[in-house]
mmCIF file of C-alpha atoms in Angstrom:
data_model
loop_
_atom_site.group_PDB
_atom_site.id
_atom_site.type_symbol
_atom_site.label_atom_id
_atom_site.label_comp_id
_atom_site.label_asym_id
_atom_site.label_seq_id
_atom_site.Cartn_x
_atom_site.Cartn_y
_atom_site.Cartn_z
ATOM 1 C CA MET A 268 -6.928 41.254 62.720
ATOM 2 C CA GLY A 269 -4.558 39.002 60.752
ATOM 3 C CA GLN A 270 -5.936 36.447 57.925
ATOM 4 C CA THR A 271 -4.875 33.459 56.309
ATOM 5 C CA THR A 272 -5.082 32.270 52.791
ATOM 6 C CA LYS A 273 -4.086 29.407 50.698
ATOM 7 C CA SER A 274 -3.546 31.617 47.596
ATOM 8 C CA LEU A 275 -4.032 35.497 46.920
ATOM 9 C CA SER A 276 -7.431 36.605 46.212
ATOM 10 C CA GLU A 277 -8.017 39.799 43.573
ATOM 11 C CA LYS A 278 -7.789 42.343 46.053
ATOM 12 C CA HIS A 279 -4.364 41.100 47.508
ATOM 13 C CA ILE A 280 -2.921 41.053 43.813
ATOM 14 C CA ALA A 281 -4.683 44.644 42.961
ATOM 15 C CA PHE A 282 -2.508 45.922 46.390
ATOM 16 C CA ILE A 283 0.565 44.338 45.001
ATOM 17 C CA GLY A 284 0.297 46.137 42.065
ATOM 18 C CA GLU A 285 0.082 49.821 43.193
ATOM 19 C CA GLN A 286 3.585 48.778 46.125
ATOM 20 C CA LYS A 287 6.775 50.772 44.670
ATOM 21 C CA MET A 288 9.084 47.575 46.978
ATOM 22 C CA TYR A 289 8.573 44.976 48.433
ATOM 23 C CA PHE A 290 11.037 42.772 50.580
ATOM 24 C CA VAL A 291 12.231 39.388 50.424
ATOM 25 C CA GLY A 292 13.761 36.234 53.043
ATOM 26 C CA THR A 293 15.469 33.285 52.758
ATOM 27 C CA ALA A 294 17.456 30.827 54.987
ATOM 28 C CA ALA A 295 19.296 27.964 54.331
ATOM 29 C CA GLU A 296 18.919 25.187 56.848
ATOM 30 C CA SER A 297 21.646 26.909 58.816
ATOM 31 C CA GLY A 298 23.101 30.196 58.570
ATOM 32 C CA LYS A 299 21.896 33.537 58.382
ATOM 33 C CA VAL A 300 18.773 34.747 57.620
ATOM 34 C CA ASN A 301 18.698 37.268 54.820
ATOM 35 C CA VAL A 302 15.780 39.690 54.062
ATOM 36 C CA SER A 303 16.701 41.739 50.585
ATOM 37 C CA PRO A 304 14.545 44.915 49.769
ATOM 38 C CA LYS A 305 13.618 44.961 45.695
ATOM 39 C CA GLY A 306 12.025 47.678 43.988
ATOM 40 C CA GLY A 307 11.873 49.216 40.120
ATOM 41 C CA ASP A 308 9.655 46.642 37.929
ATOM 42 C CA SER A 309 10.954 43.855 38.833
ATOM 43 C CA LEU A 310 7.685 41.423 40.234
ATOM 44 C CA ARG A 311 4.716 40.431 38.307
ATOM 45 C CA VAL A 312 2.163 37.567 39.895
ATOM 46 C CA MET A 313 1.570 35.259 37.331
ATOM 47 C CA ASP A 314 -1.576 33.825 39.100
ATOM 48 C CA ASN A 315 -2.928 33.509 42.427
ATOM 49 C CA LYS A 316 -0.379 30.679 43.783
ATOM 50 C CA THR A 317 2.797 32.189 41.587
ATOM 51 C CA ILE A 318 5.061 35.194 41.846
ATOM 52 C CA ALA A 319 8.014 35.837 39.570
ATOM 53 C CA TRP A 320 10.649 38.318 40.414
ATOM 54 C CA LEU A 321 13.766 39.833 38.523
ATOM 55 C CA ASN A 322 17.119 40.003 40.414
ATOM 56 C CA GLN A 323 19.097 42.217 39.538
ATOM 57 C CA THR A 324 22.935 41.915 40.490
ATOM 58 C CA GLY A 325 23.911 42.928 43.875
ATOM 59 C CA SER A 326 27.235 42.624 46.706
ATOM 60 C CA GLY A 327 25.267 39.305 47.686
ATOM 61 C CA ASN A 328 23.701 36.386 46.115
ATOM 62 C CA GLU A 329 22.080 35.021 49.298
ATOM 63 C CA SER A 330 18.961 34.151 48.169
ATOM 64 C CA ALA A 331 20.184 31.631 45.361
ATOM 65 C CA ALA A 332 22.645 30.147 47.564
ATOM 66 C CA HIS A 333 19.660 29.470 50.000
ATOM 67 C CA VAL A 334 17.272 28.031 48.010
ATOM 68 C CA LEU A 335 19.105 25.798 46.515
ATOM 69 C CA ARG A 336 19.719 24.058 50.014
ATOM 70 C CA ASP A 337 15.750 24.931 51.463
ATOM 71 C CA PRO A 338 13.600 26.273 49.005
ATOM 72 C CA ARG A 339 11.712 28.491 52.205
ATOM 73 C CA MET A 340 10.721 31.933 50.690
ATOM 74 C CA THR A 341 8.562 34.841 51.885
ATOM 75 C CA ILE A 342 7.833 37.955 50.016
ATOM 76 C CA MET A 343 6.582 41.052 51.711
ATOM 77 C CA PHE A 344 4.574 43.818 51.249
ATOM 78 C CA CYS A 345 3.766 46.589 53.337
ATOM 79 C CA ALA A 346 1.237 49.948 52.878
ATOM 80 C CA PHE A 347 3.081 52.615 53.549
ATOM 81 C CA GLU A 348 0.313 54.969 52.310
ATOM 82 C CA GLY A 349 -3.511 54.579 52.047
ATOM 83 C CA ALA A 350 -5.331 51.892 54.108
ATOM 84 C CA PRO A 351 -2.531 50.077 56.371
ATOM 85 C CA LEU A 352 -1.985 46.276 55.409
ATOM 86 C CA ILE A 353 1.356 43.967 55.608
ATOM 87 C CA LEU A 354 0.693 41.354 52.900
ATOM 88 C CA ARG A 355 3.064 38.073 53.274
ATOM 89 C CA ALA A 356 2.982 35.489 50.683
ATOM 90 C CA TYR A 357 4.956 32.034 51.841
ATOM 91 C CA GLY A 358 6.138 29.046 49.663
ATOM 92 C CA GLN A 359 9.004 27.358 47.819
ATOM 93 C CA GLY A 360 11.271 29.324 45.720
ATOM 94 C CA ARG A 361 13.347 28.497 43.165
ATOM 95 C CA ALA A 362 16.079 30.186 40.994
ATOM 96 C CA LEU A 363 16.026 30.568 36.759
ATOM 97 C CA HIS A 364 18.991 31.395 35.448
ATOM 98 C CA ARG A 365 19.844 32.543 31.427
ATOM 99 C CA ASN A 366 21.026 28.679 30.852
ATOM 100 C CA ASP A 367 17.702 27.607 31.925
ATOM 101 C CA PRO A 368 14.858 26.246 29.865
ATOM 102 C CA GLU A 369 12.166 28.456 31.455
ATOM 103 C CA TRP A 370 14.404 31.787 31.613
ATOM 104 C CA GLU A 371 13.522 32.815 27.627
ATOM 105 C CA ILE A 372 9.724 31.852 28.898
ATOM 106 C CA PHE A 373 10.369 34.368 32.095
ATOM 107 C CA SER A 374 12.390 36.758 31.544
ATOM 108 C CA ALA A 375 10.215 37.983 28.320
ATOM 109 C CA LEU A 376 7.844 39.430 31.276
ATOM 110 C CA PHE A 377 10.784 42.007 32.789
ATOM 111 C CA PRO A 378 12.702 44.493 31.473
ATOM 112 C CA ILE A 379 16.322 42.591 31.255
ATOM 113 C CA ASN A 380 19.607 43.912 30.669
ATOM 114 C CA PHE A 381 23.012 41.965 30.661
ATOM 115 C CA ALA A 382 23.009 42.650 34.727
ATOM 116 C CA SER A 383 19.725 40.986 35.621
ATOM 117 C CA ARG A 384 21.092 37.819 38.023
ATOM 118 C CA GLN A 385 18.094 35.177 37.910
ATOM 119 C CA ILE A 386 14.266 35.221 37.919
ATOM 120 C CA PHE A 387 12.876 33.671 41.068
ATOM 121 C CA LEU A 388 9.632 31.986 41.008
ATOM 122 C CA LEU A 389 7.804 31.481 44.570
ATOM 123 C CA ASP A 390 5.108 28.266 44.119
ATOM 124 C CA ILE A 391 2.625 30.000 47.690
ATOM 125 C CA ASP A 392 1.554 27.613 49.525
ATOM 126 C CA LEU A 393 0.298 30.323 52.124
ATOM 127 C CA VAL A 394 -0.822 34.195 52.237
ATOM 128 C CA GLN A 395 -1.124 35.660 55.053
ATOM 129 C CA SER A 396 -2.389 39.626 55.751
ATOM 130 C CA SER A 397 -2.167 41.632 58.976
ATOM 131 C CA CYS A 398 -3.199 45.029 59.780
ATOM 132 C CA GLY A 399 0.163 47.199 59.522
ATOM 133 C CA MET A 400 -1.071 49.979 61.739
ATOM 134 C CA SER A 401 2.687 50.945 63.055
ATOM 135 C CA VAL A 402 3.985 50.993 59.163
ATOM 136 C CA PRO A 403 5.087 54.692 59.255
ATOM 137 C CA TYR A 404 4.280 56.841 56.124
ATOM 138 C CA PHE A 405 6.446 57.615 53.324
ATOM 139 C CA SER A 406 6.185 59.392 50.026
ATOM 140 C CA TYR A 407 7.543 57.832 47.017
ATOM 141 C CA GLU A 408 10.020 60.073 45.087
ATOM 142 C CA GLY A 409 11.141 57.419 42.198
ATOM 143 C CA ASP A 410 12.720 54.974 41.423
ATOM 144 C CA ARG A 411 16.824 55.237 42.058
ATOM 145 C CA ASP A 412 19.180 54.394 38.808
ATOM 146 C CA ASP A 413 22.241 54.250 40.469
ATOM 147 C CA LEU A 414 22.192 50.426 40.039
ATOM 148 C CA ASP A 415 21.666 50.872 36.359
ATOM 149 C CA LYS A 416 24.441 53.446 36.270
ATOM 150 C CA TRP A 417 26.781 51.161 38.450
ATOM 151 C CA SER A 418 25.826 48.241 35.994
ATOM 152 C CA ASP A 419 26.522 50.333 32.782
ATOM 153 C CA ARG A 420 29.916 51.294 33.745
ATOM 154 C CA GLN A 421 31.030 47.637 34.233
ATOM 155 C CA GLY A 422 29.403 46.319 30.815
ATOM 156 C CA GLU A 423 28.520 42.833 30.399
ATOM 157 C CA GLU A 424 31.996 41.119 30.692
ATOM 158 C CA GLY A 425 32.873 43.609 33.845
ATOM 159 C CA ILE A 426 29.324 42.135 35.186
ATOM 160 C CA GLN A 427 30.605 38.635 34.769
ATOM 161 C CA ARG A 428 33.516 38.982 36.206
ATOM 162 C CA TYR A 429 31.396 40.281 39.173
ATOM 163 C CA TRP A 430 29.650 37.167 39.343
ATOM 164 C CA LEU A 431 32.650 35.096 39.317
ATOM 165 C CA LYS A 432 34.177 37.100 42.070
ATOM 166 C CA LYS A 433 31.089 38.088 44.249
ATOM 167 C CA ASN A 434 28.700 35.822 43.263
ATOM 168 C CA GLN A 435 29.469 32.879 43.840
ATOM 169 C CA THR A 436 28.659 31.775 47.296
ATOM 170 C CA SER A 437 26.532 33.287 50.289
ATOM 171 C CA LEU A 438 27.859 34.305 53.392
ATOM 172 C CA ASP A 439 27.984 31.321 55.328
ATOM 173 C CA GLY A 440 29.981 29.911 52.482
ATOM 174 C CA PHE A 441 27.198 28.305 50.603
ATOM 175 C CA GLU A 442 27.052 27.597 46.704
ATOM 176 C CA SER A 443 25.125 29.778 44.071
ATOM 177 C CA ASP A 444 25.554 27.917 40.979
ATOM 178 C CA ILE A 445 26.139 31.383 39.513
ATOM 179 C CA ALA A 446 28.554 30.657 37.480
ATOM 180 C CA LYS A 447 27.817 26.841 36.112
ATOM 181 C CA ARG A 448 23.976 28.264 35.552
ATOM 182 C CA THR A 449 24.944 30.966 33.656
ATOM 183 C CA GLY A 450 27.689 29.223 31.089
ATOM 184 C CA LEU A 451 30.592 31.332 33.036
ATOM 185 C CA GLU A 452 31.772 27.591 34.646
ATOM 186 C CA GLU A 453 36.053 28.564 35.043
ATOM 187 C CA GLU A 454 38.146 26.357 33.056
#
């Protein structure tokens, strides 16, 4: 049932393009393992060995803190309609922030606004597909706009204050470097 390859196939890339959500898993060398659901127009397959995904402001910043300590990252996709399939892309992740040289290149691929926090790049070293026959069917009704509305209410300065207050460390106290790498480092 399960198959592994070193890169994404054209069939894998087509499947990813049809998905409305995906899950990102990261972990440092110790502490909590983080799994985050993602959606919206936030993922691009760059080539058969690279995925880029846009990270919006949220209550935690686990992925950014984790990849600084241990770059392991997994992105998982599940078929919630049609033929069953679970697809996982394993590899090394890294975060791009607004002051990083590559930010301009990758930010042009996404609908960026002031609440866009990081862009993550996953360099794939293993792809696993499995049956997914126990994943239930779900119907897609639409994307939520709650985060956009919340971000608009905060405004750009409010988002930056939120980053400084809530997004500088992980649940385990690991630094995310968001203040330094976005130019908000406190004096």
